[in-house]
XYZ file of C-alpha atoms in Angstrom:
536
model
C 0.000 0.000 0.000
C 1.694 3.517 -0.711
C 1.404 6.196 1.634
C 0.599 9.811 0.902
C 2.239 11.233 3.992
C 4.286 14.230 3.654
C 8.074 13.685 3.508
C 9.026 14.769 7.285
C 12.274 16.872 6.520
C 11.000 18.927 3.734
C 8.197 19.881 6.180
C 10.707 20.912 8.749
C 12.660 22.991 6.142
C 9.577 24.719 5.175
C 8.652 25.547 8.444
C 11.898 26.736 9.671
C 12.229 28.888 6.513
C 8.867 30.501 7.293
C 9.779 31.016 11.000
C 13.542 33.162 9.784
C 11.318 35.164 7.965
C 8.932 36.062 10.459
C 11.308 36.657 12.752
C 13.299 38.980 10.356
C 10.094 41.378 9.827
C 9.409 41.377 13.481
C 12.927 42.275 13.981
C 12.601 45.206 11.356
C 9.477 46.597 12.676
C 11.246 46.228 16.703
C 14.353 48.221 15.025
C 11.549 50.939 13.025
C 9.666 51.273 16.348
C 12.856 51.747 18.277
C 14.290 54.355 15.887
C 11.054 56.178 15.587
C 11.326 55.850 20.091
C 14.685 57.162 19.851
C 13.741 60.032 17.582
C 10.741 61.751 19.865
C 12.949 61.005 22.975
C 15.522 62.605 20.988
C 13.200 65.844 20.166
C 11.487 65.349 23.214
C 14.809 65.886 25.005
C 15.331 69.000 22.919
C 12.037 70.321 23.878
C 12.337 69.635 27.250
C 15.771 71.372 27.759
C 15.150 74.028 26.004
C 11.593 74.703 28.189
C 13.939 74.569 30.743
C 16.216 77.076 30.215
C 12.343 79.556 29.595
C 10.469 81.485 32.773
C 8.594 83.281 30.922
C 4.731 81.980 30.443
C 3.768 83.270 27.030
C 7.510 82.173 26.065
C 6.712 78.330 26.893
C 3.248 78.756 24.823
C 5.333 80.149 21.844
C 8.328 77.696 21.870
C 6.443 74.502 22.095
C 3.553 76.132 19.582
C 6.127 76.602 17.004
C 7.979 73.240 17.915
C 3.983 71.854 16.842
C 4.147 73.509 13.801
C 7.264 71.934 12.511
C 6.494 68.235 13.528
C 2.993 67.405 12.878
C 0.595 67.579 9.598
C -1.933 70.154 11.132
C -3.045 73.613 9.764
C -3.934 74.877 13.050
C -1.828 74.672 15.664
C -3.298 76.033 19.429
C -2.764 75.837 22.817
C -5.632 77.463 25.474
C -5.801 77.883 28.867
C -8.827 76.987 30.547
C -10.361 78.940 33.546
C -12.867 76.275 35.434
C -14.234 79.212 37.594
C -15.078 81.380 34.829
C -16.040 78.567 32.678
C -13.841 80.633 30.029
C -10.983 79.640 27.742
C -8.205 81.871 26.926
C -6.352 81.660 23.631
C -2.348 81.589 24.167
C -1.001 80.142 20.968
C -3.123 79.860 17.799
C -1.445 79.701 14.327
C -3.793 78.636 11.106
C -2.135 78.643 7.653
C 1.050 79.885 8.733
C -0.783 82.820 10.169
C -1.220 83.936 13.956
C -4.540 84.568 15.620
C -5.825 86.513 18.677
C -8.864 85.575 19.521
C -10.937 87.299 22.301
C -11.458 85.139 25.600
C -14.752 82.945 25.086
C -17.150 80.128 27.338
C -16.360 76.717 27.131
C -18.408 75.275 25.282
C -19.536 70.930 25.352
C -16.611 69.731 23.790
C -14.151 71.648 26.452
C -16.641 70.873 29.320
C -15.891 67.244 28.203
C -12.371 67.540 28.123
C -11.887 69.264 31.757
C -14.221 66.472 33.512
C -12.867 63.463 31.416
C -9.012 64.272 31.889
C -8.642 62.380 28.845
C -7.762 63.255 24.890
C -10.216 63.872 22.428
C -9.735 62.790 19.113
C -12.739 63.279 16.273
C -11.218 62.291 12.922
C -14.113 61.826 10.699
C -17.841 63.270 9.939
C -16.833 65.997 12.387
C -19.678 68.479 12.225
C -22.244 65.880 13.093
C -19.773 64.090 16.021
C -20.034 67.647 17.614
C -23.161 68.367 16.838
C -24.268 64.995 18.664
C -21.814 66.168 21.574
C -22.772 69.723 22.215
C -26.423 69.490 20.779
C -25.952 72.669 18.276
C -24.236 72.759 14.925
C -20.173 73.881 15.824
C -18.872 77.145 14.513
C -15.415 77.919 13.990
C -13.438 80.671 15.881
C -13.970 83.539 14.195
C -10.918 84.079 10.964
C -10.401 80.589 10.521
C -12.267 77.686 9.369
C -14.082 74.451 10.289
C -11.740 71.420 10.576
C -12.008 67.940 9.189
C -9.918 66.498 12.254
C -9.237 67.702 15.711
C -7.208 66.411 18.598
C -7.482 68.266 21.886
C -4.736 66.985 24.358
C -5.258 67.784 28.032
C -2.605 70.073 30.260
C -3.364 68.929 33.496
C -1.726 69.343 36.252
C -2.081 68.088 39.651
C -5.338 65.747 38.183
C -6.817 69.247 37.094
C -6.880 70.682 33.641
C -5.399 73.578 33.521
C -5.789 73.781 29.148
C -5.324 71.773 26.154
C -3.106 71.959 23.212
C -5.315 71.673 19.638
C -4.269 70.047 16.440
C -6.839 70.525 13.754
C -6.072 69.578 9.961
C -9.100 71.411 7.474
C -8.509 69.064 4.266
C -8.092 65.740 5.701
C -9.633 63.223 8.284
C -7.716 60.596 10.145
C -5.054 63.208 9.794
C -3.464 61.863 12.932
C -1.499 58.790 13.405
C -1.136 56.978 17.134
C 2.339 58.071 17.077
C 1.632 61.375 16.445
C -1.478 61.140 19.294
C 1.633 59.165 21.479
C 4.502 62.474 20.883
C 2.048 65.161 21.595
C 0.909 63.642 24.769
C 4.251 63.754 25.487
C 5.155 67.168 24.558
C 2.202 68.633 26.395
C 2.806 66.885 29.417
C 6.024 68.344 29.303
C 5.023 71.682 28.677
C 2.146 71.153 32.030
C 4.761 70.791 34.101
C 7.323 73.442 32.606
C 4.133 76.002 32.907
C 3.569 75.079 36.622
C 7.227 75.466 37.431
C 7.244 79.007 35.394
C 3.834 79.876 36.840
C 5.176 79.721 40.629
C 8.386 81.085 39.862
C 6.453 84.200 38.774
C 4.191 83.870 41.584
C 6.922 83.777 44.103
C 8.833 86.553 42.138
C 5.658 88.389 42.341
C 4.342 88.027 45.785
C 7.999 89.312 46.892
C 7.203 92.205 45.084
C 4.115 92.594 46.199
C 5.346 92.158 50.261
C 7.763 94.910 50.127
C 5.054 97.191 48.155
C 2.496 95.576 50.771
C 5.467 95.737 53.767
C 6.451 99.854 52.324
C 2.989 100.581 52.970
C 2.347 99.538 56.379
C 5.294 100.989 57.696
C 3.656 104.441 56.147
C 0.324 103.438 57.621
C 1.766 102.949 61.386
C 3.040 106.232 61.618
C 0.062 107.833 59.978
C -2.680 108.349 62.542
C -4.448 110.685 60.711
C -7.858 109.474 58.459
C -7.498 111.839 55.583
C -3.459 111.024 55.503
C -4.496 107.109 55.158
C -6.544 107.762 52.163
C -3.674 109.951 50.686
C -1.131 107.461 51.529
C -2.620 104.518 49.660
C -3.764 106.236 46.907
C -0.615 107.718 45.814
C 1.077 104.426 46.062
C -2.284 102.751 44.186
C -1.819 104.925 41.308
C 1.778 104.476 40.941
C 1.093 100.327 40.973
C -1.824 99.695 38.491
C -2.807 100.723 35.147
C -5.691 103.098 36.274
C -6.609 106.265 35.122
C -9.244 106.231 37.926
C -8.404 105.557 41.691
C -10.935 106.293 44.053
C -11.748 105.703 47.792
C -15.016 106.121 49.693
C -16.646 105.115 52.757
C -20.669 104.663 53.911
C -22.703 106.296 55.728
C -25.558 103.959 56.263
C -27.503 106.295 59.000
C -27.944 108.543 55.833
C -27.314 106.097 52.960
C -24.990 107.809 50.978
C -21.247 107.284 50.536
C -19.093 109.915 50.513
C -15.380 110.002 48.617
C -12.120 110.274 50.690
C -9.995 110.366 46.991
C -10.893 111.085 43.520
C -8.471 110.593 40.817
C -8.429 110.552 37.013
C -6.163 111.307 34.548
C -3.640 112.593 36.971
C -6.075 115.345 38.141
C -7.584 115.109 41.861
C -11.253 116.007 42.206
C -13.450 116.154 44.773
C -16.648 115.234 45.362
C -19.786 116.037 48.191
C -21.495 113.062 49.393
C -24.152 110.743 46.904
C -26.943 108.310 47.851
C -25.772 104.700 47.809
C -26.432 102.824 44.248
C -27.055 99.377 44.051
C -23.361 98.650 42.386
C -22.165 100.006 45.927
C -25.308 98.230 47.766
C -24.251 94.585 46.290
C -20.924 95.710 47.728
C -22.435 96.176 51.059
C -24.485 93.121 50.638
C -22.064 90.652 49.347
C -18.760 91.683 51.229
C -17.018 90.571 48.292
C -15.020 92.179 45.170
C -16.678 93.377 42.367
C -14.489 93.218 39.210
C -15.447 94.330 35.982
C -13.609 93.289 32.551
C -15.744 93.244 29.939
C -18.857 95.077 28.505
C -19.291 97.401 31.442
C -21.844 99.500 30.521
C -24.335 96.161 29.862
C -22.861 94.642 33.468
C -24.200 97.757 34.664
C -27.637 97.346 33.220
C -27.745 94.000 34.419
C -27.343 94.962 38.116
C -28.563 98.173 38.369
C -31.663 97.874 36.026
C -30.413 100.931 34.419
C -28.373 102.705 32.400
C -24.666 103.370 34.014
C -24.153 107.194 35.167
C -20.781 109.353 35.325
C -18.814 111.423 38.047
C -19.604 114.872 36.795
C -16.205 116.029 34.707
C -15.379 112.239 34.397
C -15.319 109.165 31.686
C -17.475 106.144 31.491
C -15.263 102.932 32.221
C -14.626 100.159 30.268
C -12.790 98.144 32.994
C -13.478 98.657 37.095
C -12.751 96.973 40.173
C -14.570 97.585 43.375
C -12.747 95.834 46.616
C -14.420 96.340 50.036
C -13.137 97.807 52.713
C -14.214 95.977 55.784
C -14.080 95.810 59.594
C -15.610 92.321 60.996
C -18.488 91.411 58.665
C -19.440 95.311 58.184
C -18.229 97.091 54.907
C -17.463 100.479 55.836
C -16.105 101.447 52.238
C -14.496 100.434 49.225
C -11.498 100.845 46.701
C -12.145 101.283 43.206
C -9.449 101.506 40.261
C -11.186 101.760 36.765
C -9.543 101.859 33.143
C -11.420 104.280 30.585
C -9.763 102.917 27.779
C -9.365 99.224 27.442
C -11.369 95.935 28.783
C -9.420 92.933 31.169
C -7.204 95.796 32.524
C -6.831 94.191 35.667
C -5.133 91.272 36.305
C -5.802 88.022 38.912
C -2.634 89.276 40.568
C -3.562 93.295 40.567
C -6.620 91.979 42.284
C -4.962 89.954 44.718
C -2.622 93.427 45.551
C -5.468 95.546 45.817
C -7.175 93.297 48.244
C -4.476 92.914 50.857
C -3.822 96.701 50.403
C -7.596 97.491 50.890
C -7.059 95.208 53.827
C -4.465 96.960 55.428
C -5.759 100.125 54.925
C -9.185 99.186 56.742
C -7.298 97.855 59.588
C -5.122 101.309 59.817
C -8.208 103.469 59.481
C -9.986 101.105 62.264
C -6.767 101.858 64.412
C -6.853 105.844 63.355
C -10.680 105.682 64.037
C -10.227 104.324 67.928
C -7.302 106.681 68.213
C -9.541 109.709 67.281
C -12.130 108.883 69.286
C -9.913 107.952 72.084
C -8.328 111.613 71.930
C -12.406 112.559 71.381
C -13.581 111.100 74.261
C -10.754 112.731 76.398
C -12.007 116.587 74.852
C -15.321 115.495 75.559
C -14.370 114.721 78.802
C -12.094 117.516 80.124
C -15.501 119.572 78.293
C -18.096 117.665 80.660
C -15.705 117.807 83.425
C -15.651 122.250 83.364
C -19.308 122.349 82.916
C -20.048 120.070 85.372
C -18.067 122.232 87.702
C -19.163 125.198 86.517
C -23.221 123.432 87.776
C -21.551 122.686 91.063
C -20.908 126.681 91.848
C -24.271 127.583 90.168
C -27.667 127.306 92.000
C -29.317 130.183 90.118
C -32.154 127.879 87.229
C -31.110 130.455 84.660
C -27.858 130.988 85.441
C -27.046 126.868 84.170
C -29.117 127.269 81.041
C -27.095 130.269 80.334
C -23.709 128.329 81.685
C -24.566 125.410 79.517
C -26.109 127.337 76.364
C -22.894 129.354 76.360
C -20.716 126.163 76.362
C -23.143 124.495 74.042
C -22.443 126.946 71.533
C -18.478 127.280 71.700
C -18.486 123.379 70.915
C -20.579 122.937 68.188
C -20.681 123.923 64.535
C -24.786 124.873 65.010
C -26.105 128.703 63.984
C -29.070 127.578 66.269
C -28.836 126.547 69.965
C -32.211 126.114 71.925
C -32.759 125.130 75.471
C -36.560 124.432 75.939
C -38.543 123.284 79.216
C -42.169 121.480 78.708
C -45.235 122.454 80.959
C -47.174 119.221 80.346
C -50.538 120.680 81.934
C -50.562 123.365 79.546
C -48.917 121.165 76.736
C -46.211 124.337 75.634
C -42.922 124.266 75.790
C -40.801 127.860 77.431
C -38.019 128.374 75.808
C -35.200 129.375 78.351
C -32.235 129.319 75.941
C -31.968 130.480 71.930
C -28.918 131.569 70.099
C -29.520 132.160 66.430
C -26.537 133.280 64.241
C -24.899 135.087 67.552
C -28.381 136.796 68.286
C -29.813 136.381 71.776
C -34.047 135.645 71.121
C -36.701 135.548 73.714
C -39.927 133.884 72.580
C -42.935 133.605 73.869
C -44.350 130.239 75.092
C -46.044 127.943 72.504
C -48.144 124.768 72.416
C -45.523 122.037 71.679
C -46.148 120.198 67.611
C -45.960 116.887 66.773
C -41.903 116.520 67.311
C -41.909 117.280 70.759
C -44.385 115.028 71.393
C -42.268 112.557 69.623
C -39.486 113.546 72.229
C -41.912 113.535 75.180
C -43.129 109.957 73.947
C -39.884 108.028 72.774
C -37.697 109.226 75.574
C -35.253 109.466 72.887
C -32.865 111.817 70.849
C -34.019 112.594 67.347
C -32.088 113.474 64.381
C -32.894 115.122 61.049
C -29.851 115.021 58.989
C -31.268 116.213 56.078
C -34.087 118.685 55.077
C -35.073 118.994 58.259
C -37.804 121.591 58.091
C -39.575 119.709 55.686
C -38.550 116.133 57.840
C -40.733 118.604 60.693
C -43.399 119.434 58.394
C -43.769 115.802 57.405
C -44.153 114.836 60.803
C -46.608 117.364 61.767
C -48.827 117.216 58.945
C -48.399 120.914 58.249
C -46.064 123.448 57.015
C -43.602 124.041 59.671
C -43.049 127.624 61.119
C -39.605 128.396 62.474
C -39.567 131.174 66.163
C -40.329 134.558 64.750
C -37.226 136.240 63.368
C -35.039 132.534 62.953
C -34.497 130.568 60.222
C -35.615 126.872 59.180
C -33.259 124.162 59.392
C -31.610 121.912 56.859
C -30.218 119.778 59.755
C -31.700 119.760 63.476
C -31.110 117.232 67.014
C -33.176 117.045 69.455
C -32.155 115.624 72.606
C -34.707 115.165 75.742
C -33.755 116.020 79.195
C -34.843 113.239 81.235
C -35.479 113.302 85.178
C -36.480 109.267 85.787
C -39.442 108.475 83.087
C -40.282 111.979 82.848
C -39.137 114.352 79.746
C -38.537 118.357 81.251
C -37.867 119.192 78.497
C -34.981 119.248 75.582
C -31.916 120.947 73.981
C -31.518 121.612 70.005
C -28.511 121.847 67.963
C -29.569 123.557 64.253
C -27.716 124.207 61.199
C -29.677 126.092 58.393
C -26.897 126.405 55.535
C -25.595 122.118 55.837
C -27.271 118.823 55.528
C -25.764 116.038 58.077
C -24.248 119.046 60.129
C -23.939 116.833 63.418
C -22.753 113.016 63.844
C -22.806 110.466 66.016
C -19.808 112.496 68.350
C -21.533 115.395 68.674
C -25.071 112.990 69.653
C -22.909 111.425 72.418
C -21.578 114.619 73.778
C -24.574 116.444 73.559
C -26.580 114.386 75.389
C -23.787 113.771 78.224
C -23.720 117.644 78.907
C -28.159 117.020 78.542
C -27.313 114.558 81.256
C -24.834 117.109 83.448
C-alpha cells in the first residue's frame, strides 16, 4: 500500500524557513519602532531642555507652539488655557495657515466641558460636524478668521489631576489626519510643557508676591506712623496709582444712617477732584451686601444694566469705564467702604494678581483706618471729657435755674458747629414748651411760650434723641402734617437734634442743635456729647 504522507524533513525545512522570515520582519518593525522611540525622545529631550532654560509663560506657549508647527501635519496649531471658575478659555497660541490669531477670551463650550471632567484626549477624525453636533447638541462654529476642521485632537494640560488647558491640532482638508504616534509624541510634549508652565507659573508667583510684600510691607510701615484718616486715604492712593494701570483711583466710605457714601480720593487722569457726598447705588449696595469684590472686565456698561436695572451714570467732569474693580473695605463682617481703580480705555485691565494686591492693600488700609478711628475717638472722648468735666463744675458753683441754662447754652455753643442753639422746658398741663435758651446766628431771642407740635411730642413719647440730617424743616413738616413755622425772626433748618432732658421716666424738656446752611451738620460724636452735657 503507498502512503501519501508528507516527507518529514522537507516539512521541517519549510517551516523553519517561514519562521527566519517572520522573525526577520518582526525584527525590522522592533528596530523601526525603536528608531522612531529614539527620535521623539531625541526631540522630546530638545524640547524639554530648552523649556527649561524659559520662565517666561507666554515664552513656553510660543516655543512649544512653534515646535507643533514643525512636527505634525496640522493647519492649526493652538494651545488654550482653561479657567474652570469662569467657565472661560483663553487663547495663548493659535497659528492657522502659517498665520497667527488673537482671539478674544470665550465660554467653554460641550466639547471643552468634556475635556476638563474626562481628563482624557479627544480625538474626532471623521464626519466631524455631526460628532459635535451629537456632543454639544448645536451645529459647531469655527473661531472667528479661521475655518471648520475635518480632524481635531485636543490633548489635556493637566496638572495636579486638574486641567489647567489643552493643546489643539486641527487639519481642514483631511480626516484621520493623525497617526497613534503622532497622538503618542504630543501627549508627550504637552505633558512636558504642564509641568514646565507650573514650574514658570510659581516662579512668577513667588517673584511676584515678593514684590508685592515689600510694596504691601512699604505701605504699612507708612500706615503705622500715619494716625491721621485723611493722611491714610492719601497714603494709599498715591502708592495705588503708581502700581496699576488706572486712570481712575478712588476711595469712599458709607454712611448707612444717611445712605450715601461719601469720597475720601478722587483721581483721574492725573487730576484730583473732589466730590460732596451721593446716595448709595445698588453697584455700591451689592458691595455692602455681598462683602465681596466686584471686578469688571468686559462690557461694562451692559454689566451695569444687568445689576442696576439701568443705564450706568458718570462722576460729573469724568469718563465712562470700560474696565473697574470695586474691593471692600471691611471691619468684621461690616463694609465700611471700598477701593475702586477703573480703566477708561481698554477691557481685562486688571489682572488676577492686581486683584490679589489691591485686596491685601484694601485690607491693610481698613485695619489702619480702624486703628486711626479708635485713636480719634480715644483723643475725642478725652475733649469730651475735660468739656463735661468744666461744665459740670461750673453746675456745682451755680444754684441760680437760669444761670445753668445760660452756663450750659454758652458752652453748648463754643463746641458745636450749630447757627441755632435752643434750650426748651415742657409744661405738660398746659402742653407748651418755654423756651429758656436760643442763640440764632450770635443773636440772643426771647420767645414767647407755645403749644408744643408733633416733634416734641415725639421727644416727650420716645424718651429718645431725634435726628434730622437732612431737610429737616420739611422732615418737621412731614411729621406734623403741616407746614412748619420756624420762632419769629429765625431761620428753618436743613439739619436739626433734638435731645430730651430726662429726670427718671419723665421728659422736662430738651436741647436743640440747628444748622440752616448744611445737611448732616452733626454726627454720632456730637449725639454722644450732647446728650452727656443734657445729662450734666
Amino acid at each position: 500500500m503507498k502512503s501519501n504522507k508528507p516527507k518529514s524533513g522537507a516539512n521541517s525545512k519549510t517551516d523553519i524557513a517561514s519562521k527566519e522570515k517572520d522573525s526577520l520582519l518582526a525584527s525590522k518593525d522592533t528596530l523601526l519602532l525603536l528608531e522612531q522611540r529614539n527620535a521623539e525622545l531625541s526631540l522630546i529631550n530638545s524640547v524639554q531642555e530648552a523649556i527649561m532654560a524659559e520662565m517666561d509663560l507666554q515664552g513656553i506657549y510660543d516655543l512649544v507652539g512653534n515646535k507643533i508647527r514643525e512636527l505634525f501635519n496640522a493647519q492649526v496649531v493652538g494651545i488654550y488655557t482653561i479657567d474652570t471658575e469662569k467657565s472661560m478659555e483663553y487663547f495663548n497660541y493659535l497659528f492657522e495657515d502659517g498665520k497667527r490669531i488673537f482671539p478674544k477670551p470665550r465660554d467653554l463650550d460641550k466639547i471643552r466641558l468634556l475635556l476638563v471632567e474626562n481628563k482624557k484626549l479627544i480625538l474626532i477624525d471623521e464626519n466631524l460636524l455631526q460628532k459635535v453636533a451629537e456632543i454639544t447638541g448645536v451645529t459647531p462654529k469655527a473661531v472667528p478668521g479661521t475655518k471648520m476642521p475635518k480632524s481635531i485632537l485636543f490633548v489635556p494640560m493637566t496638572v495636579r489631576g486638574e486641567v489647567r488647558g489643552y493643546v489643539s491640532l486641527q487639519n481642514l482638508d483631511s480626516e484621520h489626519a493623525f497617526n497613534k504616534s503622532e497622538i503618542r509624541l504630543l501627549s508627550t510634549l504637552t505633558n512636558s510643557m504642564s509641568v514646565a508652565l507650573e514650574n514658570a507659573r510659581l516662579f512668577n508667583e513667588t517673584e511676584q508676591r515678593n514684590a508685592e510684600l515689600a510694596v504691601i510691607n512699604s505701605v504699612q510701615q507708612g500706615l503705622v506712623a500715619q494716625m491721621d484718616m485723611q493722611g491714610i486715604y492719601d497714603l494709599v492712593g498715591d502708592r495705588i496709582r503708581t502700581l496699576f494701570n488706572a486712570q481712575v483711583v478712588a476711595m469712599a466710605t458709607f454712611n448707612y444712617e444717611n445712605n450715601t457714601e461719601e469720597f475720601h480720593y478722587i483721581f483721574e487722569d492725573g487730576k484730583r477732584f473732589s466730590m460732596d457726598s451721593r446716595p448709595i447705588d445698588k453697584i455700591r449696595q451689592r458691595i455692602i451686601n455681598t462683602n465681596e469684590l466686584l471686578c469688571i472686565n468686559e462690557n461694562a456698561d451692559e454689566v451695569w444694566t444687568q445689576i442696576t436695572g439701568e443705564a450706568p451714570t458718570v462722576i460729573p467732569g469724568t469718563q465712562l469705564t470700560k474696565s473697574a474693580l470695586y474691593v471692600p473695605m471691611s471691619v468684621g463682617n461690616e463694609v465700611r467702604g471700598y477701593v475702586s481703580l477703573q480703566n477708561l480705555d481698554r477691557e481685562n485691565a486688571f489682572s488676577d494678581s492686581d486683584i490679589r494686591l489691591l485686596s491685601t492693600l484694601a485690607n491693610s488700609m481698613s485695619v489702619a483706618l480702624e486703628n486711626a478711628r479708635l485713636f480719634s475717638e480715644t483723643e475725642q472722648r478725652n475733649a469730651e471729657l475735660a468739656v463735661i468735666n468744666s461744665v459740670q463744675q461750673g453746675l456745682v458753683a451755680e444754684m441760680d435755674m437760669q444761670g445753668i441754662y445760660d452756663l450750659v447754652g454758652d458752652k453748648i455753643r463754643d463746641l458745636f458747629d450749630a447757627q441755632t442753639t435752643g434750650i426748651v422746658t415742657f409744661d405738660h398741663t398746659k402742653k407748651t414748651e418755654n423756651f429758656m435758651y436760643l442763640f440764632e446766628d450770635g443773636g440772643r431771642y426771647f420767645p414767647s411760650p407755645r403749644v408744643y407740635d408733633k416733634v416734641r411730642e415725639k421727644v416727650i413719647s420716645e424718651r429718645k434723641a431725634i435726628l434730622l440730617g437732612e431737610n429737616a424743616a420739611e422732615a418737621i413738616s412731614k411729621i406734623n402734617g403741616k407746614p412748619h413755622k420756624p420762632v419769629p425772626g429765625t431761620k428753618a433748618a436743613k439739619s436739626a437734634v433734638f435731645v430730651p432732658m430726662l429726670v427718671g421716666e419723665t421728659v422736662l424738656g430738651y436741647i436743640t442743635l440747628q444748622n440752616s446752611d448744611k445737611n448732616n451738620a452733626f454726627n454720632n460724636g456730637d449725639m454722644r456729647l450732647l446728650g452727656t452735657l443734657v445729662n450734666s
